[in-house]
Short mmCIF file of C-alpha atoms and ligand atoms in Angstrom, two decimals:
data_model
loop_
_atom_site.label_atom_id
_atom_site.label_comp_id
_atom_site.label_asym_id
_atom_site.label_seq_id
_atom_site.Cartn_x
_atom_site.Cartn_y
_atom_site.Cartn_z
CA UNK A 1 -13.56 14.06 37.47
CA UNK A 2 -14.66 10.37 37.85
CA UNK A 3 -12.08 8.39 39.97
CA UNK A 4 -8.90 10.25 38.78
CA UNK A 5 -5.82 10.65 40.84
CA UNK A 6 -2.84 13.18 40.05
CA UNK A 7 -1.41 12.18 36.53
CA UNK A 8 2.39 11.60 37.29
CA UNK A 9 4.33 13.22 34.33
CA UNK A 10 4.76 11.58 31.02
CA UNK A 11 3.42 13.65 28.03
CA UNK A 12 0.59 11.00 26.14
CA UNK A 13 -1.14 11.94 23.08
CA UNK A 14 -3.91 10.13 21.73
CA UNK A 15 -4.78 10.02 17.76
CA UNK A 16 -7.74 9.22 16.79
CA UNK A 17 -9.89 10.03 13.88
CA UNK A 18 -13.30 9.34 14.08
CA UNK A 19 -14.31 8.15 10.64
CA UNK A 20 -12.64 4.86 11.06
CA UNK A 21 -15.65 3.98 13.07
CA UNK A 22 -18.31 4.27 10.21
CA UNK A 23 -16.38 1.09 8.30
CA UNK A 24 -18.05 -2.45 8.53
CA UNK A 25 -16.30 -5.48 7.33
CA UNK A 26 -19.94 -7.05 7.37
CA UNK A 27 -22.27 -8.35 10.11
CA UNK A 28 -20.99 -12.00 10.86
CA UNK A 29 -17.24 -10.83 10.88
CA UNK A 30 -15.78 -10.68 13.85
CA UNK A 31 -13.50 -7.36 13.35
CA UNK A 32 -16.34 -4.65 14.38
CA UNK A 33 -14.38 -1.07 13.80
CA UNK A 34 -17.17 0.36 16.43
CA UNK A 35 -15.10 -1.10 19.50
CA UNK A 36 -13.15 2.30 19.14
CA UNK A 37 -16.33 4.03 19.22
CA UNK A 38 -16.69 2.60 22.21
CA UNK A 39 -13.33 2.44 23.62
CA UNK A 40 -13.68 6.40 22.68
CA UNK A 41 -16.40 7.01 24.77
CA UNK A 42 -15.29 5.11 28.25
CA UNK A 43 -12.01 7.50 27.85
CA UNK A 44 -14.64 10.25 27.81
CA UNK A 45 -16.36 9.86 29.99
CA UNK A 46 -13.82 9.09 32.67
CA UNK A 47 -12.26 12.67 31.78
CA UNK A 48 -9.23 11.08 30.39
CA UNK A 49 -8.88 13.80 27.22
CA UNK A 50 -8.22 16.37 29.89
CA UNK A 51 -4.96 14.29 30.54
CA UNK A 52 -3.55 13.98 26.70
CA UNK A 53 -3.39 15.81 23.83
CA UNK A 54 -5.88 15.05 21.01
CA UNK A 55 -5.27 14.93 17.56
CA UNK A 56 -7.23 13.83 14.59
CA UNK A 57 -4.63 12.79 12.27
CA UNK A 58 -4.84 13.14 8.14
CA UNK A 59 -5.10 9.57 6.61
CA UNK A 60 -1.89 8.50 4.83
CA UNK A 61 -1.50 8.81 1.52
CA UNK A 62 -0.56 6.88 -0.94
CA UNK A 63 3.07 7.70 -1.38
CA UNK A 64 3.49 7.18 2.27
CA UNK A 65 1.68 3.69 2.12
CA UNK A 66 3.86 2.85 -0.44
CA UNK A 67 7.42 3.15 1.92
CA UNK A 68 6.12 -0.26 2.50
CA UNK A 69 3.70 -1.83 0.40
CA UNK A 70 3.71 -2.80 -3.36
CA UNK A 71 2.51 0.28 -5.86
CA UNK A 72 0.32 -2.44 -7.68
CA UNK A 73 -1.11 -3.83 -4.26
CA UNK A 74 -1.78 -0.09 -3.58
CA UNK A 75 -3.47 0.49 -6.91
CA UNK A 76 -5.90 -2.07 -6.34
CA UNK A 77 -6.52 -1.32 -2.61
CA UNK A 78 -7.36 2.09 -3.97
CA UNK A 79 -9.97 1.03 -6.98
CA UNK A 80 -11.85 -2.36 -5.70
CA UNK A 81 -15.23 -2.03 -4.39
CA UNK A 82 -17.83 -4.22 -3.42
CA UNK A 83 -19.74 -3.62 -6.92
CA UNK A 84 -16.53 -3.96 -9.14
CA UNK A 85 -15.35 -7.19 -7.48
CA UNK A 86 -16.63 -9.71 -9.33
CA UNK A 87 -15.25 -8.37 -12.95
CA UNK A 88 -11.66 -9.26 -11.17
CA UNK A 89 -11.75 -12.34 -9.59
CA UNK A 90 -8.01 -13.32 -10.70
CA UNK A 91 -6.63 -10.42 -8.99
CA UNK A 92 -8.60 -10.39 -5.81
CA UNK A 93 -6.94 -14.07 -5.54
CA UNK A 94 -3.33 -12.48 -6.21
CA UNK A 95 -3.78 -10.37 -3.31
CA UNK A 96 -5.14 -12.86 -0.93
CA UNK A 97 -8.77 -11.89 -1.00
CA UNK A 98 -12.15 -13.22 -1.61
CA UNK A 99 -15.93 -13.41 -1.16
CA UNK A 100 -17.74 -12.35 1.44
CA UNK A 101 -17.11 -15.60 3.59
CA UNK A 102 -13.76 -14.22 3.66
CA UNK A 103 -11.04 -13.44 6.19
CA UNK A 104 -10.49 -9.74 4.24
CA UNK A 105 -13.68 -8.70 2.63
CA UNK A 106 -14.05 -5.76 -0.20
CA UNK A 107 -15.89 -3.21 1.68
CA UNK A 108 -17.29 0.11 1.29
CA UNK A 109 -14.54 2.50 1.60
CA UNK A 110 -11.98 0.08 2.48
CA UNK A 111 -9.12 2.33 1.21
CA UNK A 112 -10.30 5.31 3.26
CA UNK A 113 -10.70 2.66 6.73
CA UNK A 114 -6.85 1.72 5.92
CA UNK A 115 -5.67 5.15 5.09
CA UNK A 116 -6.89 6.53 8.54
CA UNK A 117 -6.03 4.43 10.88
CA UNK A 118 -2.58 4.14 8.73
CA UNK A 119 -2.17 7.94 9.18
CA UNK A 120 -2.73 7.89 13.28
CA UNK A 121 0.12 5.28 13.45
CA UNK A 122 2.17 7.78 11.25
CA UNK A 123 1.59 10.74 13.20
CA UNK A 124 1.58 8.86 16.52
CA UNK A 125 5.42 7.82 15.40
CA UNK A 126 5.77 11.50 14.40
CA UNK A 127 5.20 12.97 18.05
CA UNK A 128 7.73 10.94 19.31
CA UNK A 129 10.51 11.61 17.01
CA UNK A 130 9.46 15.57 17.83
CA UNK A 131 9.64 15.06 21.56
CA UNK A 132 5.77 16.67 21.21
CA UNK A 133 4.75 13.06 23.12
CA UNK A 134 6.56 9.98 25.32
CA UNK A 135 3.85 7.64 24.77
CA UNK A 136 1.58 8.27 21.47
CA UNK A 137 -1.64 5.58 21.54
CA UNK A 138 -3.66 4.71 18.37
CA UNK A 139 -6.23 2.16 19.19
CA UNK A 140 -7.35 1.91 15.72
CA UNK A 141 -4.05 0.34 14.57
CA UNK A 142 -2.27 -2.81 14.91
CA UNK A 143 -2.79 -4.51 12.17
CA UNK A 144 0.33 -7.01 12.15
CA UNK A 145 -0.54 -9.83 9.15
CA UNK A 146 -0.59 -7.03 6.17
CA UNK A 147 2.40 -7.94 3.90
CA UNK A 148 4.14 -6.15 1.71
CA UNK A 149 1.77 -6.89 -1.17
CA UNK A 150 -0.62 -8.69 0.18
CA UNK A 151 -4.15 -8.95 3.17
CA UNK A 152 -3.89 -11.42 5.72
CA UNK A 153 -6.07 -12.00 8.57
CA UNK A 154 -7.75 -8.39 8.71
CA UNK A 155 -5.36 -6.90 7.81
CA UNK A 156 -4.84 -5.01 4.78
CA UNK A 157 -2.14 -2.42 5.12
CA UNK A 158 0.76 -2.68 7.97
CA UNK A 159 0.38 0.16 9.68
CA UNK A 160 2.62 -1.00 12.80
CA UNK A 161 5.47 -1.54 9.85
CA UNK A 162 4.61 2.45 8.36
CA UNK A 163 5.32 3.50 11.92
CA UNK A 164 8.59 1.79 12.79
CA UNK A 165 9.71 3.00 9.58
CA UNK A 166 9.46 6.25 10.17
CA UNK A 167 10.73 6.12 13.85
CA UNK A 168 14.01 4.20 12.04
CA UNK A 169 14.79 7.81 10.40
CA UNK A 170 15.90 9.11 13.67
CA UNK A 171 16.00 5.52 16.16
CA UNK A 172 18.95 3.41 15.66
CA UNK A 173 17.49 0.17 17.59
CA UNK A 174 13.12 -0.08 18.02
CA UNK A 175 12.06 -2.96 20.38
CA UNK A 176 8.49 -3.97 18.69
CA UNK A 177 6.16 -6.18 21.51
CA UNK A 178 3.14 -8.10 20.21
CA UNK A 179 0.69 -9.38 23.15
CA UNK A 180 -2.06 -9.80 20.44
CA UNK A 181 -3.06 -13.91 21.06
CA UNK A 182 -1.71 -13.93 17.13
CA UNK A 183 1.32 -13.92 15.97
CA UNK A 184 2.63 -10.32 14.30
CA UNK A 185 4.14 -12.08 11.30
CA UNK A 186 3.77 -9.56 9.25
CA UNK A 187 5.90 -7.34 11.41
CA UNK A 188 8.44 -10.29 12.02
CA UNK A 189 8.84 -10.91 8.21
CA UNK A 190 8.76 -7.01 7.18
CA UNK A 191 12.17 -6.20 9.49
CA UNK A 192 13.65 -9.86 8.73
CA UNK A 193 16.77 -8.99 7.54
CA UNK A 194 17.51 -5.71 9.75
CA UNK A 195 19.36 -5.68 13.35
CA UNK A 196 17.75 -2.44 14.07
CA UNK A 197 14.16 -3.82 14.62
CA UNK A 198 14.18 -6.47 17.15
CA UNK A 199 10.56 -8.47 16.87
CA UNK A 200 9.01 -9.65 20.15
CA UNK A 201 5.50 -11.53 20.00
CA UNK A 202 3.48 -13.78 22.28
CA UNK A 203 0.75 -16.09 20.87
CA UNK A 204 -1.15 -18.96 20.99
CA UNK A 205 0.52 -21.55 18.84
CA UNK A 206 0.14 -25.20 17.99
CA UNK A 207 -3.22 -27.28 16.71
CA UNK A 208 -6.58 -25.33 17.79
CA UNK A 209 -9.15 -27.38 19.65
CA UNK A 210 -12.24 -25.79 18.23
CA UNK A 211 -11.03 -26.06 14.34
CA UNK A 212 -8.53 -28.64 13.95
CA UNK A 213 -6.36 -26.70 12.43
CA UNK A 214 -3.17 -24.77 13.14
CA UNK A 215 -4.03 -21.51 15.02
CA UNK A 216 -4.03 -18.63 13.31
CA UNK A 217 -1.53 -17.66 10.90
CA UNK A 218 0.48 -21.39 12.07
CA UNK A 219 4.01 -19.42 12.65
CA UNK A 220 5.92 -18.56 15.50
CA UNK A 221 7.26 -21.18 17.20
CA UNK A 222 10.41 -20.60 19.27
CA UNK A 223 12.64 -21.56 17.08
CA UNK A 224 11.70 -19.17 15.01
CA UNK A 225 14.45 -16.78 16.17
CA UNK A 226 14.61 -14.49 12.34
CA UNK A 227 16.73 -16.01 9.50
CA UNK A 228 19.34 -18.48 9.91
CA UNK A 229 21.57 -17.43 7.45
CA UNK A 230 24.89 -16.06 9.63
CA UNK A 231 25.56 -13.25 7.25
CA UNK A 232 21.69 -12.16 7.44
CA UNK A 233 21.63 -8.63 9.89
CA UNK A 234 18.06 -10.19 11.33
CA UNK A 235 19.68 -13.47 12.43
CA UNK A 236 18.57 -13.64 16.00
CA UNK A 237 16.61 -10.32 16.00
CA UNK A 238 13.26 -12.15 16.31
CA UNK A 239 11.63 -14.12 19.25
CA UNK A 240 8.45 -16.28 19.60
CA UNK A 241 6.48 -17.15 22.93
CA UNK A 242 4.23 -19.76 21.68
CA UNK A 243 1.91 -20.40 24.33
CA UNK A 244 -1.11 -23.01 24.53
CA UNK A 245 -4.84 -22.44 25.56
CA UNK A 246 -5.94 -20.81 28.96
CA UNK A 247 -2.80 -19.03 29.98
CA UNK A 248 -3.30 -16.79 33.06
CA UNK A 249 -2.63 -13.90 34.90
CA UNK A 250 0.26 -15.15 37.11
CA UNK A 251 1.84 -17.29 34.48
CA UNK A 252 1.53 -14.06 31.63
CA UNK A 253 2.61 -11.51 34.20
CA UNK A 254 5.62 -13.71 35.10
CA UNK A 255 6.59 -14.51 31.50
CA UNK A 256 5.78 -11.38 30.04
CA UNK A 257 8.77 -9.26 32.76
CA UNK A 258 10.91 -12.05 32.62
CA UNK A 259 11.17 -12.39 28.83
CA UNK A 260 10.60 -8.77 27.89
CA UNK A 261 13.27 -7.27 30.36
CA UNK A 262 15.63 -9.65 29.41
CA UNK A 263 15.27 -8.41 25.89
CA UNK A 264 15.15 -4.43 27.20
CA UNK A 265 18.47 -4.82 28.97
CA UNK A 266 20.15 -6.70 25.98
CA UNK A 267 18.92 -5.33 22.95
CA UNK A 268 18.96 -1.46 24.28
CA UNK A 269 15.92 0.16 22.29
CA UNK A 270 16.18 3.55 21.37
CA UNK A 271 12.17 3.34 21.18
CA UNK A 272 9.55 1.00 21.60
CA UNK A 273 6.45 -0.36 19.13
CA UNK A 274 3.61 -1.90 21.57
CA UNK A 275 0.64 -3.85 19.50
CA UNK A 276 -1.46 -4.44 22.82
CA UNK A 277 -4.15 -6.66 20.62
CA UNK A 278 -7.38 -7.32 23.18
CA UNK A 279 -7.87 -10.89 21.77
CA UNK A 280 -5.45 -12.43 24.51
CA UNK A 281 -8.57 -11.52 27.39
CA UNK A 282 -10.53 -14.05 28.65
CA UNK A 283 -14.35 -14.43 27.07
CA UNK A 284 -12.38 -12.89 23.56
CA UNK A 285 -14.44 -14.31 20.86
CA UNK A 286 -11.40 -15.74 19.06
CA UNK A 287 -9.21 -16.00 21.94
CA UNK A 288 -7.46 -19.11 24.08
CA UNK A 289 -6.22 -17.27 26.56
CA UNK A 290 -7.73 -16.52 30.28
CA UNK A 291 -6.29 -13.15 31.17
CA UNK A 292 -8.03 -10.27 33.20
CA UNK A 293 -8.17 -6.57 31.71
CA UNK A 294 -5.35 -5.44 34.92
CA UNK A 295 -2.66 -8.31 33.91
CA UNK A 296 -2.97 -6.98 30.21
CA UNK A 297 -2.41 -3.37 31.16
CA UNK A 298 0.37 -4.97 33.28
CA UNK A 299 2.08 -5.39 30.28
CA UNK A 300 1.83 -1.50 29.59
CA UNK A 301 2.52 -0.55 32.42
CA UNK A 302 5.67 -2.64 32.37
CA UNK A 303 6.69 -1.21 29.18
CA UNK A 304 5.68 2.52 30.24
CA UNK A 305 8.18 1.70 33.21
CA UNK A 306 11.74 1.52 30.41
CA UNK A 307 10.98 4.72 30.01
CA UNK A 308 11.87 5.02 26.31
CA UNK A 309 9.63 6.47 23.79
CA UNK A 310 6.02 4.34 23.23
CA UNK A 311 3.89 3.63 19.99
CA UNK A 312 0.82 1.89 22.09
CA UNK A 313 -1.04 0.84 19.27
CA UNK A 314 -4.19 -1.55 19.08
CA UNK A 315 -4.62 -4.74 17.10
CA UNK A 316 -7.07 -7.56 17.78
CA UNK A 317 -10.09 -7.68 20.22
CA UNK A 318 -12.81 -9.25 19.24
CA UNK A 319 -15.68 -8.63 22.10
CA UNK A 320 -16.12 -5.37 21.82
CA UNK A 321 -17.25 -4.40 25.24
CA UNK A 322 -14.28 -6.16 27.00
CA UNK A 323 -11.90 -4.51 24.15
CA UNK A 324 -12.76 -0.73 25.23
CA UNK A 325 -13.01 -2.06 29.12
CA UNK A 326 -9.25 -2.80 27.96
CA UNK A 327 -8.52 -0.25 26.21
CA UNK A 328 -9.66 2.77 28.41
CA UNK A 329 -7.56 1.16 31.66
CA UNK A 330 -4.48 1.17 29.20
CA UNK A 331 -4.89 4.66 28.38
CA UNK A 332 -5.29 5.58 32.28
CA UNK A 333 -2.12 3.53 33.01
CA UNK A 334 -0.16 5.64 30.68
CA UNK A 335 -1.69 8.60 31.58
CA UNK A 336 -0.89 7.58 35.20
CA UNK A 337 -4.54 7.29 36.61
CA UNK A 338 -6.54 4.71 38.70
CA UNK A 339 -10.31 4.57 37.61
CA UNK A 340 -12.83 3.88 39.46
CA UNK A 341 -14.79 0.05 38.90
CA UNK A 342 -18.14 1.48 38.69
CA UNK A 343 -18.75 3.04 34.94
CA UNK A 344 -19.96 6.69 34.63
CA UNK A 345 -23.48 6.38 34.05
CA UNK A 346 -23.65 8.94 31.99
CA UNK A 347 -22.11 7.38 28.96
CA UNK A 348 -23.81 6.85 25.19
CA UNK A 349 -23.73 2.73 24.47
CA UNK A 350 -24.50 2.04 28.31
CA UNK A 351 -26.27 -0.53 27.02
CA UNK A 352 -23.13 -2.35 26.24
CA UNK A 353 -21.58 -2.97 29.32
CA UNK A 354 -25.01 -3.82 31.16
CA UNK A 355 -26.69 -7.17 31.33
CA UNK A 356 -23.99 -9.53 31.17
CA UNK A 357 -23.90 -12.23 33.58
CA UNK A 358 -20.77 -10.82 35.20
CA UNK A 359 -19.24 -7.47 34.73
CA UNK A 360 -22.87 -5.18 33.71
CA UNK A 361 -22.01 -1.50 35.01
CA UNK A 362 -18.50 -2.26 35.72
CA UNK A 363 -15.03 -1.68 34.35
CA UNK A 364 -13.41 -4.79 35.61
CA UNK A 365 -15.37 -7.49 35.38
CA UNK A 366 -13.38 -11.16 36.18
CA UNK A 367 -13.18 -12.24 32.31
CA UNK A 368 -11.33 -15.36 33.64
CA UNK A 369 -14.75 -17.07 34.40
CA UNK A 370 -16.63 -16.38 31.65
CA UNK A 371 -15.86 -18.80 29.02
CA UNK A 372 -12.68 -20.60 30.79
CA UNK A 373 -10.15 -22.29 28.59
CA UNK A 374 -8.26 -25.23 30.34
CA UNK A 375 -5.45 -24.12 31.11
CA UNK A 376 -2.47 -26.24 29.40
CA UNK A 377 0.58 -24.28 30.05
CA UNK A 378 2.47 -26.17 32.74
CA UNK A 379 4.94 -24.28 34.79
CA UNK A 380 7.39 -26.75 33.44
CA UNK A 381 6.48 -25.63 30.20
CA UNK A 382 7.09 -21.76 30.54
CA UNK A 383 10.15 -22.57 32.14
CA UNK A 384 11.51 -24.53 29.52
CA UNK A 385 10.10 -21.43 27.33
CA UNK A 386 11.88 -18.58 28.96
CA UNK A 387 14.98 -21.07 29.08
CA UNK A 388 15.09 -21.63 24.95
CA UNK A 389 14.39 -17.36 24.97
CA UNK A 390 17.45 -16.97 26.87
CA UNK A 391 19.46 -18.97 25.05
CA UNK A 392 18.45 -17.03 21.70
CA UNK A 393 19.15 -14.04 23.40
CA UNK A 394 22.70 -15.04 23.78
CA UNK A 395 22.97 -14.78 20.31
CA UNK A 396 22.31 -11.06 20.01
CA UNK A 397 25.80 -9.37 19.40
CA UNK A 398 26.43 -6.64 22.09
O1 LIG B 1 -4.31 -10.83 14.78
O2 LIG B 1 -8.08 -19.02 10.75
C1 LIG B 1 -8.11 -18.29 9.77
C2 LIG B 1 -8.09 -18.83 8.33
C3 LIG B 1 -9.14 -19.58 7.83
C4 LIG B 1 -10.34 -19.90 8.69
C5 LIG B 1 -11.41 -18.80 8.50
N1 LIG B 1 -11.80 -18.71 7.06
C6 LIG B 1 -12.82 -17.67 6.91
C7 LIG B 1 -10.64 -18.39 6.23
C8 LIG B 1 -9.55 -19.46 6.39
C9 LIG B 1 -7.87 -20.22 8.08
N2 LIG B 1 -8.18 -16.97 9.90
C10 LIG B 1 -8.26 -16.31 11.18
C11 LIG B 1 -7.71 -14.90 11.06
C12 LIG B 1 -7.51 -14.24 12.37
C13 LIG B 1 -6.99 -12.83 12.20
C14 LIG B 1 -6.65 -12.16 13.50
C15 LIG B 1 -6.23 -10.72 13.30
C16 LIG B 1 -5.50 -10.13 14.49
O3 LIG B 1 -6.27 -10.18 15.65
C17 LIG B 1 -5.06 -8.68 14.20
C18 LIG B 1 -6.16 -7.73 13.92
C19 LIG B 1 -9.66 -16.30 11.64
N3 LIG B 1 -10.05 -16.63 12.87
C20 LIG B 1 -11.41 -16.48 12.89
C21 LIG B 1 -11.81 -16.08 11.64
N4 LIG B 1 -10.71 -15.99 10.89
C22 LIG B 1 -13.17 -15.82 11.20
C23 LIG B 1 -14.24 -16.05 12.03
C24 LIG B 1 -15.57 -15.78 11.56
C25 LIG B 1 -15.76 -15.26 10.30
C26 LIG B 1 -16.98 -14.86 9.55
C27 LIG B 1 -16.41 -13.74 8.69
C28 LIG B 1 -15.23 -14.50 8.17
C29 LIG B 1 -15.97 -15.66 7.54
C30 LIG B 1 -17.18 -15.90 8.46
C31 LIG B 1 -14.69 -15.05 9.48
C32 LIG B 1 -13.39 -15.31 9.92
CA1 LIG B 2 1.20 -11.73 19.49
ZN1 LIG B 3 -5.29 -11.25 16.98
#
């Protein structure tokens, strides 16, 4: 096949169920569910399924949403539709939604879109509790805002939270890593007062350039280490990297082994939770960050390399193109293959990945130089950061 070499021994399944795809949150917002599609068809067509195990996983159910989520919340996920809407204005507002100019729109089928990609994060956690996978991947989840009763930020049902969950039934300690450019609150706040989910998440944080305003959701700052009540279970079981605009591939490499190992080799997971969200890239249309597709799947790779059990999941990613370019490499790294930089011409969407200034017909283009950030993170500054993460880390019993 295209550019493979030997794949080196660690069972990966892939879950992935196709109708996701066919759900639009409308034209001007900038979460497109078709980035699987095409993520979907780069692994094809660089042979990759011949390497995993395929499964199209049943959407979750109610009952199983609801291990997390509010019945009522659940009730009126289920029933609201674009054309009912407006007869319940009060309640949209109850569950943090809104119009159409709105971060979480009512769309067509919007309970079906969260109910799949809700029951590949299930089953992906269910192949590693039967030893059926080591590393189970669902692109089409990640979606770390959703709270326990209400949308946030795209997010309308936690399927990352669903997942651990369900690995807790047989894990006694799972590590979850967020390298999304936001900050998996929702995640952080759902295990808040456990010790056997230890939060991890990277992020731009601090007052955003283009708007003004905080960045996206505003928390996560590294003091923000879990509760700080010393009876709480969670105190100390969470830890922020708040990083500023145009971070790159040295400085996120560097910080991303130093801080994450440290964590590994304290903490001890029985199993680990990766959100690899594809908004941290360079040339992401909501992004700060500078980083290149390989220094991402560094971060994969580095977690592949613990060798405990792996939930790669998906998340954020918001230029589609670069988000399947991303995607499709992380899939080969667990898998264990190199692909080849020229794309296999052969592929539906060509039309995608051609004609850009940079990068047409290839699958690493250098997204550092399209759309730079300044970069404002100061090797001072990281240093100071990994020095405040160790000290937190001190405070981890064990
Ligand atoms: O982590 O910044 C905000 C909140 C607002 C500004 C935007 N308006 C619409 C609502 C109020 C303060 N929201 C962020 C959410 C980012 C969620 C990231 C999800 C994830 O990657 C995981 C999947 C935000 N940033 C950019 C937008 N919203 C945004 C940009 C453009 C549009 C179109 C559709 C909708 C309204 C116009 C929208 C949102
Ligand atoms: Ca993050
Ligand atoms: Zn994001």
């Amino acid at each position: 096949e295209y550019g493979l070499e030997r794949p080196r021994g660690y069972t990966v399944s892939f879950h992935y169920n196709p109708h996701v795809e066919y759900h639009h949150f409308g034209s001007s917002h900038p979460m497109k569910p078709w980035r699987l599609t095409l993520t979907k068809q780069l692994v094809l067509a660089y042979g990759l399924e011949y390497t995993m195990d395929l499964y199209t996983p049943r959407p979750a159910s109610f009952d199983e949403m609801a291990l997390f989520h509010d019945r009522d919340y659940l009730s009126f996920l289920q029933q609201i539709t674009p054309q009912n809407m407006h007869r319940q204005e009060d309640i949209l507002e109850r569950y943090s939604f809104g119009g159409e100019s709105n971060d979480c729109p009512v769309f067509e089928g919007l309970w079906n879109y969260v109910s799949l990609y809700s029951g590949a994060s299930m089953h992906a956690a269910q192949n590693l509790l039967n030893h059926q996978s080591d590393i189970a991947i669902n692109w089409s989840g990640g979606l770390h805002h959703a709270k326990k009763g209400a949308a946030s930020g795209f997010c309308y049902v936690n399927d990352i939270v669903l997942a651990i969950q369900h690995l807790l039934t047989q894990h006694q300690r799972v590590l979850y890593i967020d390298i999304d450019v936001h900050h998996g609150d929702g995640v952080e706040a759902a295990f808040e007062s456990t010790d056997r989910v230890f939060t991890l998440s990277y992020h731009k944080f601090g007052q955003d350039r283009f708007t003004s305003w905080p960045f996206f959701p505003g928390t996560g700052d590294i003091t923000d280490t879990g509760p700080s009540d010393p009876t709480n279970r969670g105190k100390a079981h969470a830890l922020n990297i708040p990083l500023e605009d145009g971070i790159d591939d040295d400085q996120y490499k560097w910080l991303f082994k130093t801080v994450t190992g440290a964590v590994v080799d304290k903490y001890q997971p029985t199993a680990i939770v990766l959100q690899s969200g594809a908004d941290s890239l360079g040339g992401d249309r909501l992004g700060r960050f500078n980083l290149n597709i390989k220094a991402h799947g560094f971060c994969v790779e580095t977690v592949k390399n613990y060798g405990r059990p792996l939930l790669l999941i998906g998340g954020g990613g918001y230029t589609p193109r670069n988000v399947a370019r991303t995607w499709c490499h992380e899939t080969a790294v667990c898998v264990g293959a190199s692909l080849h930089n020229d794309l296999p011409t052969h592929i539906p969407y060509i039309m995608a990945f051609q004609g850009e200034e940079n990068g047409g017909g290839i699958l690493y283009p250098e997204l550092h130089n399209t759309k730079r950030h300044e970069n404002n993170n100061t090797t001072q500054k990281l240093n100071k950061i990994v020095e405040r993460a160790m000290e937190s880390l001190r405070y981890l019993e064990g």
